[in-house]
Amino acid sequence: MSGAAFLDRDGTIIELVHHLAEPDKVALIPGAGEAIAQLNRAGVPVIIVTNQSVIGRGKLTEAGLAEIHAEMARQLAAHDARIDEIYHCPLAPTVKDPRVIEHPDRKPGPGMLTRAAEEHRLDLTRSVMVGDTISDMLAGRNAGVAATILVETGYGTKVTMPDESIDYAVPSLSETLPIILAQTGRSGDIP
Ligand SMILES: [Mg+2]
């Protein structure tokens, strides 16, 4: 079984837009397309796990989310990058604490990662969770991944460190490559 790169979407791959609901506001964070293309070439499955409370709040439909993801895919394709699968949780939260699990599928719950592991036969103990918030880091922890990486893009600039949920902190997705390749056992495959 292979390890995977589990990536948050907003503030990690695309620029943070609060309650993003319009495809024309999708913009890749600089370097993200190239980083994902390198993961693709190294054979690391790239799985997005994203909380989309904007759906639960009634501000975006599932069809609208698909349009946003199509636009993201179009922009990634310009870098020869692709996402293997996207899991999203539509639930709107009732508490603000990013450490509280309200539902297994909503980060910091591990549900999207454990489902992906089952459906794609992924080894969580050789996988990495990358995101810009504590709830991303904890979702990785709760799923039992090998390492969590905080990117200092999006909300990542506001996270107080150190925090026991964070194994590594790097400026952006671009700098996660060596860590992901080492943790997933793909370090010998660097293109
Ligand atoms: Mg985020």
CSV table of C-alpha atoms and ligand atoms in Angstrom, one decimal:
chain,number,residue,atom,x,y,z
A,1,MET,CA,0.0,0.0,0.0
A,2,SER,CA,1.1,3.5,-0.9
A,3,GLY,CA,1.3,6.6,1.3
A,4,ALA,CA,-0.4,9.7,0.1
A,5,ALA,CA,-0.2,13.4,0.3
A,6,PHE,CA,-3.5,14.7,1.9
A,7,LEU,CA,-3.8,18.3,1.0
A,8,ASP,CA,-6.2,21.0,2.4
A,9,ARG,CA,-7.6,23.2,-0.4
A,10,ASP,CA,-8.2,26.7,0.7
A,11,GLY,CA,-5.1,28.6,1.9
A,12,THR,CA,-2.9,25.6,0.9
A,13,ILE,CA,-3.4,25.0,-2.8
A,14,ILE,CA,-5.6,28.0,-3.8
A,15,GLU,CA,-5.7,31.5,-2.3
A,16,LEU,CA,-7.9,31.9,0.7
A,17,VAL,CA,-11.3,33.4,-0.2
A,18,HIS,CA,-13.7,33.4,2.7
A,19,HIS,CA,-16.7,31.1,1.8
A,20,LEU,CA,-15.4,30.8,-1.8
A,21,ALA,CA,-18.5,30.3,-4.1
A,22,GLU,CA,-17.4,31.7,-7.5
A,23,PRO,CA,-15.1,29.9,-9.9
A,24,ASP,CA,-13.6,33.2,-11.1
A,25,LYS,CA,-12.1,33.7,-7.7
A,26,VAL,CA,-10.1,30.5,-7.8
A,27,ALA,CA,-6.3,31.3,-7.9
A,28,LEU,CA,-3.5,28.9,-7.3
A,29,ILE,CA,-1.0,29.9,-4.6
A,30,PRO,CA,2.4,30.5,-6.3
A,31,GLY,CA,4.3,27.3,-6.7
A,32,ALA,CA,1.3,25.0,-5.8
A,33,GLY,CA,0.8,23.8,-9.4
A,34,GLU,CA,4.5,22.9,-9.8
A,35,ALA,CA,4.6,21.2,-6.4
A,36,ILE,CA,1.6,19.0,-7.2
A,37,ALA,CA,3.0,18.1,-10.6
A,38,GLN,CA,6.2,16.9,-8.9
A,39,LEU,CA,4.1,14.7,-6.5
A,40,ASN,CA,2.3,13.3,-9.6
A,41,ARG,CA,5.6,12.5,-11.3
A,42,ALA,CA,7.0,10.9,-8.1
A,43,GLY,CA,3.9,8.6,-8.0
A,44,VAL,CA,2.5,10.0,-4.7
A,45,PRO,CA,-1.3,10.0,-4.7
A,46,VAL,CA,-2.6,13.5,-4.1
A,47,ILE,CA,-5.9,13.7,-2.2
A,48,ILE,CA,-7.7,16.9,-1.3
A,49,VAL,CA,-9.6,16.8,2.0
A,50,THR,CA,-11.6,20.0,2.4
A,51,ASN,CA,-14.2,21.4,4.8
A,52,GLN,CA,-16.8,23.2,2.7
A,53,SER,CA,-19.2,24.6,5.3
A,54,VAL,CA,-20.2,27.1,2.6
A,55,ILE,CA,-22.5,24.3,1.3
A,56,GLY,CA,-24.0,23.6,4.7
A,57,ARG,CA,-24.6,27.3,5.1
A,58,GLY,CA,-26.6,27.3,1.9
A,59,LYS,CA,-24.2,29.6,0.1
A,60,LEU,CA,-23.0,27.1,-2.5
A,61,THR,CA,-24.5,23.9,-4.1
A,62,GLU,CA,-22.7,20.7,-4.8
A,63,ALA,CA,-22.9,21.6,-8.5
A,64,GLY,CA,-21.3,25.0,-7.8
A,65,LEU,CA,-18.6,23.2,-5.9
A,66,ALA,CA,-18.0,21.0,-8.9
A,67,GLU,CA,-17.5,24.1,-11.0
A,68,ILE,CA,-15.0,25.5,-8.6
A,69,HIS,CA,-13.1,22.2,-8.7
A,70,ALA,CA,-13.2,22.1,-12.5
A,71,GLU,CA,-11.6,25.6,-12.6
A,72,MET,CA,-9.0,24.5,-10.1
A,73,ALA,CA,-8.3,21.4,-12.2
A,74,ARG,CA,-8.0,23.6,-15.3
A,75,GLN,CA,-5.4,25.9,-13.6
A,76,LEU,CA,-3.5,22.9,-12.3
A,77,ALA,CA,-3.4,21.3,-15.8
A,78,ALA,CA,-1.5,24.3,-17.0
A,79,HIS,CA,1.3,23.0,-14.8
A,80,ASP,CA,0.8,19.4,-15.8
A,81,ALA,CA,-0.6,18.8,-12.3
A,82,ARG,CA,-3.7,16.8,-11.3
A,83,ILE,CA,-5.6,15.9,-8.1
A,84,ASP,CA,-6.3,12.1,-7.8
A,85,GLU,CA,-9.5,12.6,-5.7
A,86,ILE,CA,-11.3,15.3,-3.7
A,87,TYR,CA,-13.2,14.6,-0.6
A,88,HIS,CA,-15.3,17.4,0.9
A,89,CYS,CA,-17.4,17.8,4.0
A,90,PRO,CA,-20.4,20.1,3.5
A,91,LEU,CA,-21.4,20.4,7.2
A,92,ALA,CA,-21.6,23.8,8.8
A,93,PRO,CA,-20.0,23.9,12.3
A,94,THR,CA,-21.9,24.8,15.4
A,95,VAL,CA,-18.8,25.5,17.5
A,96,LYS,CA,-15.7,27.6,16.7
A,97,ASP,CA,-13.0,25.6,18.5
A,98,PRO,CA,-10.9,24.1,15.7
A,99,ARG,CA,-9.9,21.2,18.0
A,100,VAL,CA,-13.4,19.9,18.6
A,101,ILE,CA,-14.6,17.1,16.4
A,102,GLU,CA,-18.3,17.8,15.6
A,103,HIS,CA,-18.6,15.0,13.0
A,104,PRO,CA,-16.0,12.4,11.9
A,105,ASP,CA,-16.0,13.8,8.4
A,106,ARG,CA,-15.4,17.4,9.3
A,107,LYS,CA,-11.8,18.2,10.1
A,108,PRO,CA,-10.4,17.9,12.7
A,109,GLY,CA,-12.2,14.6,12.4
A,110,PRO,CA,-10.3,11.9,10.5
A,111,GLY,CA,-13.3,10.7,8.4
A,112,MET,CA,-12.3,12.0,5.0
A,113,LEU,CA,-8.8,10.6,5.3
A,114,THR,CA,-9.8,7.2,6.6
A,115,ARG,CA,-12.4,6.9,3.8
A,116,ALA,CA,-9.8,7.8,1.2
A,117,ALA,CA,-7.4,5.2,2.7
A,118,GLU,CA,-10.1,2.5,2.4
A,119,GLU,CA,-11.3,3.5,-1.1
A,120,HIS,CA,-7.8,3.9,-2.6
A,121,ARG,CA,-5.9,1.4,-0.4
A,122,LEU,CA,-3.6,4.0,1.1
A,123,ASP,CA,-1.2,3.5,4.0
A,124,LEU,CA,-2.0,6.3,6.5
A,125,THR,CA,1.2,5.6,8.4
A,126,ARG,CA,3.2,6.5,5.3
A,127,SER,CA,1.0,9.5,4.5
A,128,VAL,CA,1.3,13.2,5.2
A,129,MET,CA,-1.3,15.9,5.9
A,130,VAL,CA,-0.6,19.4,4.7
A,131,GLY,CA,-2.8,22.4,5.6
A,132,ASP,CA,-2.9,25.9,6.9
A,133,THR,CA,-4.9,25.4,10.1
A,134,ILE,CA,-4.7,23.5,13.4
A,135,SER,CA,-7.9,21.6,12.4
A,136,ASP,CA,-6.0,20.2,9.4
A,137,MET,CA,-3.1,19.2,11.5
A,138,LEU,CA,-5.4,17.5,14.0
A,139,ALA,CA,-7.3,15.7,11.2
A,140,GLY,CA,-4.0,14.2,10.2
A,141,ARG,CA,-3.1,13.3,13.8
A,142,ASN,CA,-6.5,11.7,14.4
A,143,ALA,CA,-6.1,9.7,11.2
A,144,GLY,CA,-2.7,8.5,12.3
A,145,VAL,CA,-0.6,9.9,9.4
A,146,ALA,CA,3.2,9.8,9.6
A,147,ALA,CA,3.6,13.6,9.6
A,148,THR,CA,1.7,16.9,9.6
A,149,ILE,CA,2.9,19.9,7.8
A,150,LEU,CA,1.7,23.5,8.3
A,151,VAL,CA,2.0,25.8,5.4
A,152,GLU,CA,2.4,29.5,6.2
A,153,THR,CA,0.0,30.5,3.5
A,154,GLY,CA,-3.7,31.3,4.0
A,155,TYR,CA,-4.5,31.1,7.8
A,156,GLY,CA,-1.1,29.5,8.3
A,157,THR,CA,0.4,32.9,9.0
A,158,LYS,CA,-1.8,33.3,12.1
A,159,VAL,CA,-1.1,29.9,13.7
A,160,THR,CA,0.7,30.1,17.1
A,161,MET,CA,3.7,27.9,17.1
A,162,PRO,CA,5.0,25.6,18.4
A,163,ASP,CA,1.9,23.4,18.6
A,164,GLU,CA,1.9,19.7,19.4
A,165,SER,CA,-0.2,19.0,16.3
A,166,ILE,CA,2.4,20.4,13.9
A,167,ASP,CA,5.4,18.3,12.9
A,168,TYR,CA,6.8,20.7,10.3
A,169,ALA,CA,6.1,24.3,9.3
A,170,VAL,CA,7.2,25.5,5.9
A,171,PRO,CA,6.5,28.7,3.9
A,172,SER,CA,4.3,27.1,1.3
A,173,LEU,CA,3.3,23.9,-0.5
A,174,SER,CA,6.5,24.2,-2.6
A,175,GLU,CA,8.7,23.4,0.4
A,176,THR,CA,6.7,20.3,1.4
A,177,LEU,CA,8.2,18.1,-1.3
A,178,PRO,CA,11.3,16.7,0.4
A,179,ILE,CA,9.2,15.9,3.6
A,180,ILE,CA,6.4,14.2,1.6
A,181,LEU,CA,8.8,12.2,-0.5
A,182,ALA,CA,10.7,11.0,2.5
A,183,GLN,CA,7.6,10.1,4.6
A,184,THR,CA,5.9,8.3,1.7
A,185,GLY,CA,9.0,6.3,0.9
A,186,ARG,CA,9.3,8.0,-2.5
A,187,SER,CA,12.6,9.9,-1.8
A,188,GLY,CA,14.4,7.7,-4.3
A,189,ASP,CA,12.0,8.6,-7.0
A,190,ILE,CA,12.6,12.3,-7.1
A,191,PRO,CA,12.4,13.3,-10.8
B,1,MG,MG,-7.3,25.8,4.7
